[in-house]
PDB file of C-alpha atoms in Angstrom:
ATOM      1  CA  MET A   1      12.543 -38.299 -48.273  1.00 44.00           C
ATOM      2  CA  ASP A   2      13.018 -38.494 -52.206  1.00 55.00           C
ATOM      3  CA  THR A   3      16.982 -39.833 -51.685  1.00 69.00           C
ATOM      4  CA  LYS A   4      16.389 -42.614 -48.994  1.00 92.00           C
ATOM      5  CA  LYS A   5      14.095 -45.301 -48.709  1.00 97.00           C
ATOM      6  CA  VAL A   6      11.371 -46.587 -46.483  1.00 98.00           C
ATOM      7  CA  TRP A   7      12.355 -50.239 -45.262  1.00 98.00           C
ATOM      8  CA  PHE A   8       9.689 -52.739 -43.402  1.00 98.00           C
ATOM      9  CA  VAL A   9      12.031 -55.059 -41.477  1.00 98.00           C
ATOM     10  CA  THR A  10      10.906 -58.368 -39.834  1.00 98.00           C
ATOM     11  CA  GLY A  11      12.399 -60.192 -37.206  1.00 93.00           C
ATOM     12  CA  ALA A  12      14.515 -57.068 -36.253  1.00 94.00           C
ATOM     13  CA  SER A  13      15.464 -57.374 -32.614  1.00 90.00           C
ATOM     14  CA  LYS A  14      18.370 -59.960 -33.192  1.00 87.00           C
ATOM     15  CA  GLY A  15      20.478 -61.737 -35.896  1.00 88.00           C
ATOM     16  CA  LEU A  16      20.749 -60.389 -38.935  1.00 91.00           C
ATOM     17  CA  GLY A  17      17.242 -58.476 -39.050  1.00 93.00           C
ATOM     18  CA  LEU A  18      19.050 -56.133 -35.945  1.00 94.00           C
ATOM     19  CA  THR A  19      22.239 -55.798 -38.332  1.00 94.00           C
ATOM     20  CA  LEU A  20      20.505 -55.098 -41.440  1.00 97.00           C
ATOM     21  CA  VAL A  21      18.365 -52.218 -39.318  1.00 96.00           C
ATOM     22  CA  LYS A  22      21.242 -50.397 -37.802  1.00 96.00           C
ATOM     23  CA  ARG A  23      23.234 -50.310 -41.275  1.00 96.00           C
ATOM     24  CA  LEU A  24      20.313 -48.566 -42.556  1.00 97.00           C
ATOM     25  CA  MET A  25      19.860 -46.279 -39.868  1.00 96.00           C
ATOM     26  CA  ALA A  26      23.811 -44.875 -40.031  1.00 95.00           C
ATOM     27  CA  GLU A  27      23.328 -44.453 -43.788  1.00 95.00           C
ATOM     28  CA  GLY A  28      19.980 -42.466 -42.892  1.00 96.00           C
ATOM     29  CA  HIS A  29      17.250 -44.491 -44.260  1.00 97.00           C
ATOM     30  CA  PHE A  30      13.778 -44.644 -42.522  1.00 98.00           C
ATOM     31  CA  VAL A  31      12.708 -47.739 -40.847  1.00 98.00           C
ATOM     32  CA  THR A  32       9.993 -49.858 -39.528  1.00 98.00           C
ATOM     33  CA  ALA A  33      11.164 -52.560 -37.665  1.00 97.00           C
ATOM     34  CA  THR A  34       9.476 -55.351 -35.946  1.00 97.00           C
ATOM     35  CA  SER A  35       9.851 -57.527 -32.942  1.00 95.00           C
ATOM     36  CA  ARG A  36       7.840 -59.732 -30.812  1.00 92.00           C
ATOM     37  CA  ASN A  37       9.158 -57.938 -27.765  1.00 91.00           C
ATOM     38  CA  ILE A  38       9.396 -53.896 -28.596  1.00 94.00           C
ATOM     39  CA  ALA A  39      11.563 -53.467 -25.617  1.00 93.00           C
ATOM     40  CA  GLU A  40      14.205 -55.258 -27.184  1.00 91.00           C
ATOM     41  CA  LEU A  41      14.243 -53.074 -30.557  1.00 93.00           C
ATOM     42  CA  GLN A  42      14.125 -49.858 -28.164  1.00 93.00           C
ATOM     43  CA  GLU A  43      17.331 -51.186 -26.190  1.00 92.00           C
ATOM     44  CA  GLU A  44      18.904 -52.522 -29.276  1.00 91.00           C
ATOM     45  CA  VAL A  45      18.471 -49.382 -31.507  1.00 91.00           C
ATOM     46  CA  SER A  46      16.209 -46.995 -30.346  1.00 89.00           C
ATOM     47  CA  GLU A  47      12.899 -45.402 -29.226  1.00 93.00           C
ATOM     48  CA  GLU A  48      11.017 -43.800 -31.841  1.00 91.00           C
ATOM     49  CA  ASN A  49      12.095 -40.768 -33.903  1.00 96.00           C
ATOM     50  CA  GLU A  50      11.792 -39.364 -36.809  1.00 96.00           C
ATOM     51  CA  THR A  51      13.489 -41.918 -38.783  1.00 97.00           C
ATOM     52  CA  PHE A  52      12.660 -44.980 -36.838  1.00 97.00           C
ATOM     53  CA  LEU A  53       9.645 -46.712 -35.612  1.00 97.00           C
ATOM     54  CA  PRO A  54       9.755 -49.623 -33.569  1.00 97.00           C
ATOM     55  CA  LEU A  55       6.838 -52.270 -33.534  1.00 97.00           C
ATOM     56  CA  GLU A  56       5.629 -55.184 -31.601  1.00 97.00           C
ATOM     57  CA  VAL A  57       4.357 -57.354 -34.404  1.00 97.00           C
ATOM     58  CA  ASP A  58       2.126 -60.886 -34.019  1.00 97.00           C
ATOM     59  CA  LEU A  59       3.083 -61.999 -37.647  1.00 97.00           C
ATOM     60  CA  VAL A  60       0.630 -64.684 -37.754  1.00 97.00           C
ATOM     61  CA  ASN A  61      -2.152 -62.149 -36.446  1.00 98.00           C
ATOM     62  CA  GLU A  62      -3.211 -60.122 -39.848  1.00 97.00           C
ATOM     63  CA  ASN A  63      -4.624 -57.511 -37.849  1.00 98.00           C
ATOM     64  CA  SER A  64      -1.288 -56.518 -36.024  1.00 98.00           C
ATOM     65  CA  VAL A  65       0.305 -57.192 -39.404  1.00 98.00           C
ATOM     66  CA  GLU A  66      -2.147 -54.700 -41.075  1.00 98.00           C
ATOM     67  CA  ALA A  67      -1.623 -52.372 -37.880  1.00 98.00           C
ATOM     68  CA  ALA A  68       2.149 -51.975 -38.331  1.00 98.00           C
ATOM     69  CA  VAL A  69       1.914 -51.305 -42.549  1.00 98.00           C
ATOM     70  CA  THR A  70      -0.749 -48.598 -41.767  1.00 98.00           C
ATOM     71  CA  LYS A  71       1.604 -46.955 -38.978  1.00 98.00           C
ATOM     72  CA  THR A  72       4.473 -47.158 -41.268  1.00 98.00           C
ATOM     73  CA  VAL A  73       2.710 -45.266 -44.122  1.00 98.00           C
ATOM     74  CA  GLU A  74       0.980 -43.098 -41.952  1.00 98.00           C
ATOM     75  CA  LYS A  75       4.707 -42.107 -40.452  1.00 98.00           C
ATOM     76  CA  PHE A  76       6.722 -42.052 -43.652  1.00 97.00           C
ATOM     77  CA  GLY A  77       4.294 -41.178 -46.321  1.00 96.00           C
ATOM     78  CA  LYS A  78       5.537 -44.752 -48.566  1.00 96.00           C
ATOM     79  CA  LEU A  79       7.123 -48.236 -48.423  1.00 98.00           C
ATOM     80  CA  ASP A  80       9.577 -49.306 -50.604  1.00 98.00           C
ATOM     81  CA  VAL A  81      11.489 -52.010 -49.646  1.00 98.00           C
ATOM     82  CA  VAL A  82       9.910 -55.113 -47.376  1.00 98.00           C
ATOM     83  CA  VAL A  83      12.167 -57.583 -45.656  1.00 98.00           C
ATOM     84  CA  ASN A  84      10.882 -60.707 -44.603  1.00 98.00           C
ATOM     85  CA  ASN A  85      13.484 -61.909 -41.797  1.00 96.00           C
ATOM     86  CA  ALA A  86      11.780 -63.065 -39.366  1.00 95.00           C
ATOM     87  CA  GLY A  87      11.724 -66.894 -38.537  1.00 94.00           C
ATOM     88  CA  TYR A  88      13.204 -69.528 -36.426  1.00 92.00           C
ATOM     89  CA  GLY A  89      15.194 -72.540 -36.614  1.00 91.00           C
ATOM     90  CA  GLN A  90      13.258 -75.806 -35.761  1.00 94.00           C
ATOM     91  CA  LEU A  91      15.480 -79.188 -35.031  1.00 93.00           C
ATOM     92  CA  GLY A  92      14.172 -83.149 -35.326  1.00 95.00           C
ATOM     93  CA  THR A  93      13.745 -85.518 -37.052  1.00 96.00           C
ATOM     94  CA  LEU A  94      10.638 -85.921 -38.941  1.00 97.00           C
ATOM     95  CA  GLU A  95       8.968 -88.376 -36.381  1.00 97.00           C
ATOM     96  CA  GLU A  96      10.463 -86.862 -33.748  1.00 96.00           C
ATOM     97  CA  ILE A  97       8.765 -83.195 -34.647  1.00 96.00           C
ATOM     98  CA  THR A  98       5.070 -83.132 -33.254  1.00 97.00           C
ATOM     99  CA  ASP A  99       2.263 -81.827 -35.479  1.00 97.00           C
ATOM    100  CA  LEU A 100       2.389 -78.202 -33.454  1.00 97.00           C
ATOM    101  CA  GLU A 101       5.784 -78.014 -33.531  1.00 97.00           C
ATOM    102  CA  SER A 102       5.487 -78.410 -37.528  1.00 97.00           C
ATOM    103  CA  ARG A 103       2.911 -75.971 -37.466  1.00 98.00           C
ATOM    104  CA  GLN A 104       4.471 -73.299 -35.232  1.00 97.00           C
ATOM    105  CA  ASN A 105       7.459 -73.420 -37.777  1.00 97.00           C
ATOM    106  CA  PHE A 106       5.328 -72.889 -40.579  1.00 98.00           C
ATOM    107  CA  ASP A 107       3.202 -70.227 -38.972  1.00 98.00           C
ATOM    108  CA  ILE A 108       6.311 -67.870 -38.420  1.00 97.00           C
ATOM    109  CA  ASN A 109       8.814 -68.881 -41.591  1.00 97.00           C
ATOM    110  CA  VAL A 110       5.960 -69.174 -43.923  1.00 98.00           C
ATOM    111  CA  PHE A 111       2.544 -67.905 -43.064  1.00 98.00           C
ATOM    112  CA  GLY A 112       3.819 -64.854 -41.193  1.00 98.00           C
ATOM    113  CA  SER A 113       5.903 -63.494 -44.416  1.00 98.00           C
ATOM    114  CA  LEU A 114       2.702 -64.143 -46.320  1.00 98.00           C
ATOM    115  CA  ASN A 115       0.598 -62.024 -43.944  1.00 98.00           C
ATOM    116  CA  ILE A 116       3.302 -59.385 -44.918  1.00 98.00           C
ATOM    117  CA  ILE A 117       3.191 -59.775 -48.312  1.00 98.00           C
ATOM    118  CA  ARG A 118      -0.301 -59.507 -48.222  1.00 98.00           C
ATOM    119  CA  LYS A 119      -0.955 -56.344 -46.311  1.00 98.00           C
ATOM    120  CA  THR A 120       2.495 -54.859 -48.169  1.00 98.00           C
ATOM    121  CA  MET A 121       1.420 -55.226 -51.637  1.00 98.00           C
ATOM    122  CA  PRO A 122      -1.699 -52.645 -52.157  1.00 98.00           C
ATOM    123  CA  TYR A 123       0.494 -50.258 -51.352  1.00 97.00           C
ATOM    124  CA  LEU A 124       3.432 -51.421 -53.734  1.00 98.00           C
ATOM    125  CA  ARG A 125       0.793 -51.961 -56.060  1.00 98.00           C
ATOM    126  CA  ARG A 126      -0.460 -48.661 -56.473  1.00 97.00           C
ATOM    127  CA  GLN A 127       2.883 -47.221 -55.793  1.00 96.00           C
ATOM    128  CA  LYS A 128       3.872 -49.288 -58.951  1.00 97.00           C
ATOM    129  CA  SER A 129       7.189 -49.725 -56.994  1.00 97.00           C
ATOM    130  CA  GLY A 130       8.788 -51.526 -54.772  1.00 98.00           C
ATOM    131  CA  PHE A 131      11.020 -54.463 -53.293  1.00 98.00           C
ATOM    132  CA  ILE A 132      10.120 -57.731 -51.511  1.00 98.00           C
ATOM    133  CA  ILE A 133      13.119 -59.618 -50.057  1.00 98.00           C
ATOM    134  CA  ASN A 134      12.420 -62.793 -48.442  1.00 98.00           C
ATOM    135  CA  ILE A 135      14.984 -64.299 -46.593  1.00 97.00           C
ATOM    136  CA  ALA A 136      15.182 -68.284 -47.109  1.00 97.00           C
ATOM    137  CA  SER A 137      18.427 -70.125 -46.074  1.00 95.00           C
ATOM    138  CA  ILE A 138      20.896 -72.130 -48.203  1.00 95.00           C
ATOM    139  CA  GLY A 139      18.341 -74.832 -46.367  1.00 95.00           C
ATOM    140  CA  GLY A 140      15.809 -73.953 -49.000  1.00 97.00           C
ATOM    141  CA  LEU A 141      18.063 -75.087 -51.779  1.00 97.00           C
ATOM    142  CA  THR A 142      18.939 -78.312 -50.121  1.00 95.00           C
ATOM    143  CA  GLY A 143      17.122 -80.821 -47.655  1.00 94.00           C
ATOM    144  CA  GLU A 144      19.843 -82.706 -47.113  1.00 91.00           C
ATOM    145  CA  PHE A 145      20.366 -81.857 -43.611  1.00 91.00           C
ATOM    146  CA  ALA A 146      19.666 -85.039 -41.469  1.00 93.00           C
ATOM    147  CA  GLY A 147      17.123 -83.547 -38.484  1.00 93.00           C
ATOM    148  CA  TRP A 148      16.343 -80.288 -40.038  1.00 94.00           C
ATOM    149  CA  GLY A 149      13.649 -81.713 -42.459  1.00 96.00           C
ATOM    150  CA  ILE A 150      10.566 -78.881 -41.252  1.00 97.00           C
ATOM    151  CA  TYR A 151      13.216 -75.765 -41.014  1.00 96.00           C
ATOM    152  CA  CYS A 152      14.153 -76.646 -44.810  1.00 97.00           C
ATOM    153  CA  ALA A 153      10.551 -77.352 -45.696  1.00 98.00           C
ATOM    154  CA  THR A 154       9.812 -73.981 -44.766  1.00 98.00           C
ATOM    155  CA  LYS A 155      12.564 -72.336 -46.551  1.00 97.00           C
ATOM    156  CA  PHE A 156      11.733 -74.227 -49.680  1.00 98.00           C
ATOM    157  CA  ALA A 157       8.496 -72.935 -49.106  1.00 98.00           C
ATOM    158  CA  VAL A 158       9.871 -69.231 -48.657  1.00 98.00           C
ATOM    159  CA  VAL A 159      11.799 -69.899 -52.349  1.00 98.00           C
ATOM    160  CA  GLY A 160       8.547 -71.643 -53.783  1.00 98.00           C
ATOM    161  CA  PHE A 161       6.021 -68.473 -53.346  1.00 98.00           C
ATOM    162  CA  THR A 162       8.945 -65.811 -54.109  1.00 98.00           C
ATOM    163  CA  GLU A 163       9.221 -67.225 -57.561  1.00 98.00           C
ATOM    164  CA  ALA A 164       5.800 -67.095 -57.990  1.00 98.00           C
ATOM    165  CA  LEU A 165       5.819 -63.413 -56.322  1.00 98.00           C
ATOM    166  CA  ALA A 166       8.598 -62.157 -58.973  1.00 98.00           C
ATOM    167  CA  ALA A 167       6.476 -63.710 -61.669  1.00 98.00           C
ATOM    168  CA  GLU A 168       3.266 -61.995 -60.279  1.00 98.00           C
ATOM    169  CA  VAL A 169       4.731 -58.574 -59.539  1.00 98.00           C
ATOM    170  CA  ASN A 170       6.582 -57.857 -62.349  1.00 96.00           C
ATOM    171  CA  GLU A 171       4.320 -56.077 -64.059  1.00 97.00           C
ATOM    172  CA  LEU A 172       3.297 -53.776 -61.072  1.00 98.00           C
ATOM    173  CA  GLY A 173       7.160 -52.507 -60.877  1.00 97.00           C
ATOM    174  CA  VAL A 174       7.683 -54.833 -58.123  1.00 98.00           C
ATOM    175  CA  ASN A 175      10.613 -56.639 -57.391  1.00 98.00           C
ATOM    176  CA  ALA A 176      10.896 -59.823 -55.154  1.00 98.00           C
ATOM    177  CA  THR A 177      14.231 -61.260 -54.229  1.00 98.00           C
ATOM    178  CA  VAL A 178      14.745 -64.981 -52.330  1.00 98.00           C
ATOM    179  CA  VAL A 179      17.964 -64.607 -50.325  1.00 98.00           C
ATOM    180  CA  TYR A 180      19.721 -67.583 -49.110  1.00 97.00           C
ATOM    181  CA  PRO A 181      22.099 -67.120 -46.306  1.00 94.00           C
ATOM    182  CA  GLY A 182      24.753 -69.880 -45.211  1.00 90.00           C
ATOM    183  CA  TYR A 183      26.233 -69.751 -41.580  1.00 86.00           C
ATOM    184  CA  PHE A 184      26.422 -66.146 -40.470  1.00 76.00           C
ATOM    185  CA  ARG A 185      27.871 -65.534 -36.973  1.00 74.00           C
ATOM    186  CA  THR A 186      24.580 -64.491 -35.274  1.00 65.00           C
ATOM    187  CA  ASP A 187      22.865 -65.926 -32.607  1.00 66.00           C
ATOM    188  CA  PHE A 188      20.916 -67.472 -34.799  1.00 60.00           C
ATOM    189  CA  LEU A 189      21.845 -70.915 -33.346  1.00 60.00           C
ATOM    190  CA  THR A 190      21.323 -69.793 -29.934  1.00 66.00           C
ATOM    191  CA  GLY A 191      18.775 -68.765 -27.217  1.00 60.00           C
ATOM    192  CA  GLY A 192      14.905 -68.528 -28.632  1.00 66.00           C
ATOM    193  CA  SER A 193      15.934 -68.840 -32.487  1.00 78.00           C
ATOM    194  CA  LEU A 194      16.738 -72.140 -32.431  1.00 83.00           C
ATOM    195  CA  ARG A 195      14.360 -74.955 -31.131  1.00 90.00           C
ATOM    196  CA  THR A 196      15.190 -78.902 -30.322  1.00 89.00           C
ATOM    197  CA  PRO A 197      12.243 -81.403 -30.389  1.00 90.00           C
ATOM    198  CA  LYS A 198      10.266 -82.400 -27.438  1.00 91.00           C
ATOM    199  CA  THR A 199      10.829 -85.425 -27.590  1.00 91.00           C
ATOM    200  CA  GLU A 200      14.191 -87.408 -29.102  1.00 92.00           C
ATOM    201  CA  ILE A 201      14.652 -90.841 -30.306  1.00 93.00           C
ATOM    202  CA  GLU A 202      18.473 -92.100 -29.521  1.00 91.00           C
ATOM    203  CA  GLU A 203      18.245 -94.352 -32.714  1.00 95.00           C
ATOM    204  CA  TYR A 204      18.575 -90.806 -34.796  1.00 94.00           C
ATOM    205  CA  THR A 205      22.675 -90.763 -34.199  1.00 93.00           C
ATOM    206  CA  THR A 206      23.066 -88.663 -37.432  1.00 93.00           C
ATOM    207  CA  ALA A 207      20.517 -86.125 -36.725  1.00 91.00           C
ATOM    208  CA  ARG A 208      21.891 -86.157 -32.961  1.00 89.00           C
ATOM    209  CA  LYS A 209      25.500 -85.813 -34.080  1.00 88.00           C
ATOM    210  CA  LEU A 210      24.924 -83.046 -36.308  1.00 85.00           C
ATOM    211  CA  GLN A 211      22.594 -81.195 -34.003  1.00 82.00           C
ATOM    212  CA  THR A 212      25.429 -80.928 -31.459  1.00 82.00           C
ATOM    213  CA  ALA A 213      27.796 -79.532 -34.577  1.00 80.00           C
ATOM    214  CA  HIS A 214      25.096 -76.780 -34.589  1.00 71.00           C
ATOM    215  CA  GLU A 215      25.201 -75.935 -30.701  1.00 72.00           C
ATOM    216  CA  LYS A 216      28.451 -76.493 -30.018  1.00 74.00           C
ATOM    217  CA  ASP A 217      31.052 -76.287 -33.151  1.00 68.00           C
ATOM    218  CA  ILE A 218      29.703 -73.925 -35.224  1.00 69.00           C
ATOM    219  CA  ASN A 219      28.166 -71.514 -33.292  1.00 71.00           C
ATOM    220  CA  GLY A 220      30.368 -68.814 -33.341  1.00 66.00           C
ATOM    221  CA  ASN A 221      32.407 -69.859 -35.941  1.00 69.00           C
ATOM    222  CA  GLN A 222      30.339 -69.297 -38.730  1.00 76.00           C
ATOM    223  CA  PRO A 223      32.428 -67.825 -41.325  1.00 69.00           C
ATOM    224  CA  GLY A 224      29.913 -65.020 -42.541  1.00 80.00           C
ATOM    225  CA  ASP A 225      30.139 -61.416 -41.188  1.00 88.00           C
ATOM    226  CA  PRO A 226      26.388 -60.060 -40.786  1.00 90.00           C
ATOM    227  CA  GLU A 227      27.458 -56.756 -41.519  1.00 92.00           C
ATOM    228  CA  LYS A 228      28.800 -57.457 -44.834  1.00 91.00           C
ATOM    229  CA  ALA A 229      25.499 -59.318 -45.028  1.00 93.00           C
ATOM    230  CA  ALA A 230      23.477 -56.204 -43.932  1.00 95.00           C
ATOM    231  CA  PHE A 231      25.803 -54.075 -47.265  1.00 95.00           C
ATOM    232  CA  ALA A 232      24.465 -57.064 -49.713  1.00 96.00           C
ATOM    233  CA  LEU A 233      20.981 -56.410 -48.920  1.00 97.00           C
ATOM    234  CA  ILE A 234      21.353 -52.955 -49.191  1.00 96.00           C
ATOM    235  CA  GLU A 235      22.929 -52.854 -52.940  1.00 97.00           C
ATOM    236  CA  LEU A 236      20.732 -55.687 -53.705  1.00 98.00           C
ATOM    237  CA  VAL A 237      17.874 -52.969 -53.939  1.00 97.00           C
ATOM    238  CA  SER A 238      19.985 -50.594 -55.849  1.00 95.00           C
ATOM    239  CA  MET A 239      20.497 -52.690 -58.908  1.00 96.00           C
ATOM    240  CA  LYS A 240      18.312 -52.162 -61.878  1.00 93.00           C
ATOM    241  CA  ASN A 241      17.410 -55.680 -62.738  1.00 96.00           C
ATOM    242  CA  PRO A 242      18.290 -57.618 -58.927  1.00 98.00           C
ATOM    243  CA  PRO A 243      18.335 -61.040 -59.360  1.00 98.00           C
ATOM    244  CA  ILE A 244      15.491 -63.493 -58.054  1.00 98.00           C
ATOM    245  CA  HIS A 245      17.408 -65.717 -56.124  1.00 98.00           C
ATOM    246  CA  LEU A 246      20.871 -64.434 -54.468  1.00 98.00           C
ATOM    247  CA  VAL A 247      23.242 -66.687 -52.245  1.00 97.00           C
ATOM    248  CA  LEU A 248      24.806 -65.151 -49.693  1.00 96.00           C
ATOM    249  CA  GLY A 249      28.259 -66.513 -48.093  1.00 94.00           C
ATOM    250  CA  SER A 250      30.843 -68.840 -49.684  1.00 92.00           C
ATOM    251  CA  ASP A 251      29.699 -71.940 -47.878  1.00 94.00           C
ATOM    252  CA  ALA A 252      26.210 -71.094 -49.380  1.00 95.00           C
ATOM    253  CA  PHE A 253      27.891 -70.310 -52.937  1.00 96.00           C
ATOM    254  CA  SER A 254      29.736 -73.697 -52.720  1.00 95.00           C
ATOM    255  CA  ILE A 255      26.703 -75.816 -51.058  1.00 95.00           C
ATOM    256  CA  ALA A 256      24.485 -74.272 -53.673  1.00 97.00           C
ATOM    257  CA  GLY A 257      26.742 -75.277 -56.551  1.00 97.00           C
ATOM    258  CA  ASP A 258      27.087 -78.678 -55.353  1.00 96.00           C
ATOM    259  CA  LYS A 259      23.155 -79.474 -54.978  1.00 97.00           C
ATOM    260  CA  LEU A 260      22.826 -78.310 -58.324  1.00 97.00           C
ATOM    261  CA  ASN A 261      25.472 -80.062 -60.512  1.00 97.00           C
ATOM    262  CA  ALA A 262      24.261 -83.438 -58.457  1.00 97.00           C
ATOM    263  CA  LEU A 263      20.669 -82.236 -59.399  1.00 97.00           C
ATOM    264  CA  GLN A 264      21.318 -82.446 -62.934  1.00 97.00           C
ATOM    265  CA  ASN A 265      23.334 -85.297 -62.709  1.00 98.00           C
ATOM    266  CA  GLU A 266      20.635 -87.117 -61.097  1.00 97.00           C
ATOM    267  CA  ILE A 267      17.984 -85.983 -63.510  1.00 98.00           C
ATOM    268  CA  SER A 268      20.152 -86.437 -66.235  1.00 98.00           C
ATOM    269  CA  GLU A 269      21.132 -90.270 -65.224  1.00 98.00           C
ATOM    270  CA  PHE A 270      17.198 -91.537 -65.163  1.00 98.00           C
ATOM    271  CA  LYS A 271      16.485 -89.778 -68.430  1.00 97.00           C
ATOM    272  CA  LYS A 272      15.176 -92.233 -70.344  1.00 97.00           C
ATOM    273  CA  LEU A 273      12.972 -93.286 -67.454  1.00 98.00           C
ATOM    274  CA  SER A 274      11.730 -89.728 -67.213  1.00 97.00           C
ATOM    275  CA  THR A 275      10.995 -89.146 -70.554  1.00 97.00           C
ATOM    276  CA  SER A 276       9.232 -92.354 -71.055  1.00 98.00           C
ATOM    277  CA  THR A 277       5.705 -91.778 -69.853  1.00 98.00           C
ATOM    278  CA  ASP A 278       5.102 -89.443 -72.971  1.00 95.00           C
ATOM    279  CA  TYR A 279       1.819 -90.980 -75.269  1.00 96.00           C
TER     280      TYR A 279
END
C-alpha cells in the first residue's frame, strides 16, 4: 500500500476518465471509479476486487458522494489522489439554452466537483497529504466559442475555485491542479457527453456551424491521445512541485498562448482608462 496510491476518479466509465482508470490499474494502483451507471464500469474495467472499487454515484447528492468516499477509505485505508473528471458539454447560445439546461450543466461540471472536494478534504487534511486534480477544458481559459458559452462558464468556474483551493490547502500539505485539455480522441463529442439545445434559433449561424463542426468534423479527428493524457496525469502527481495550471495537448497549448497574448495586448491598450479611476 505504501508504494502505490489510492485514486478516486469520477466520470470513469468513458472518455479520459476510463482511459486513466485502466492505466492506473495496469500500473498497480488502487482505484475507486465512479459513474452514474455501475454496470458500465464493471463491463469496461472489472467487477470489484482487491484493487478496484466501482461505485454508482450521484454527484449532485451529497449523501451519495459521502458514502462513496467513506467506502473508499474503508476499503483502501486512505485516499491519495482525487480526480474530478465527470462532466458533459452543453451546446447552445446563451439565448437558446434554458435556465434548466444551464443549471443542469453547472450541477455536474461545478457543484458535483465541489461536493467531491467537500467530502474528500477532511481525509486529506488529516493526512496532511494528497492531490486534487480538477479537469476543466481549454474552454475554461477562453470562451470565444460561439454556442459554448454555458459550458465554458462552468469550466471558468472550475479554474477559479481550483486557484482558491490551491491557496487554501497549500499549508495543509495538499496540492491542487486544474487541467485544461484540448481536443482528445475520446467519445466526448458523441452520446450523452454532448448535449444540444432543445430549441435552436436559426439566426445564430456561427454557433450552428461550430456545432456541426464539432459533431461531424472534429469528432474522431481530435489530435490528442487519451493514453498519453493518462500518463501525463500520473506524472503530474509524482511531481515534487506540481503546477496549479496544466494545459494538455499541443492545440490547447497554442490556444492558451494566443489567449494570453491577446489579453495582455488588450489590457495594455486601455491602460490609461483602466488606471484613470484612482484617487
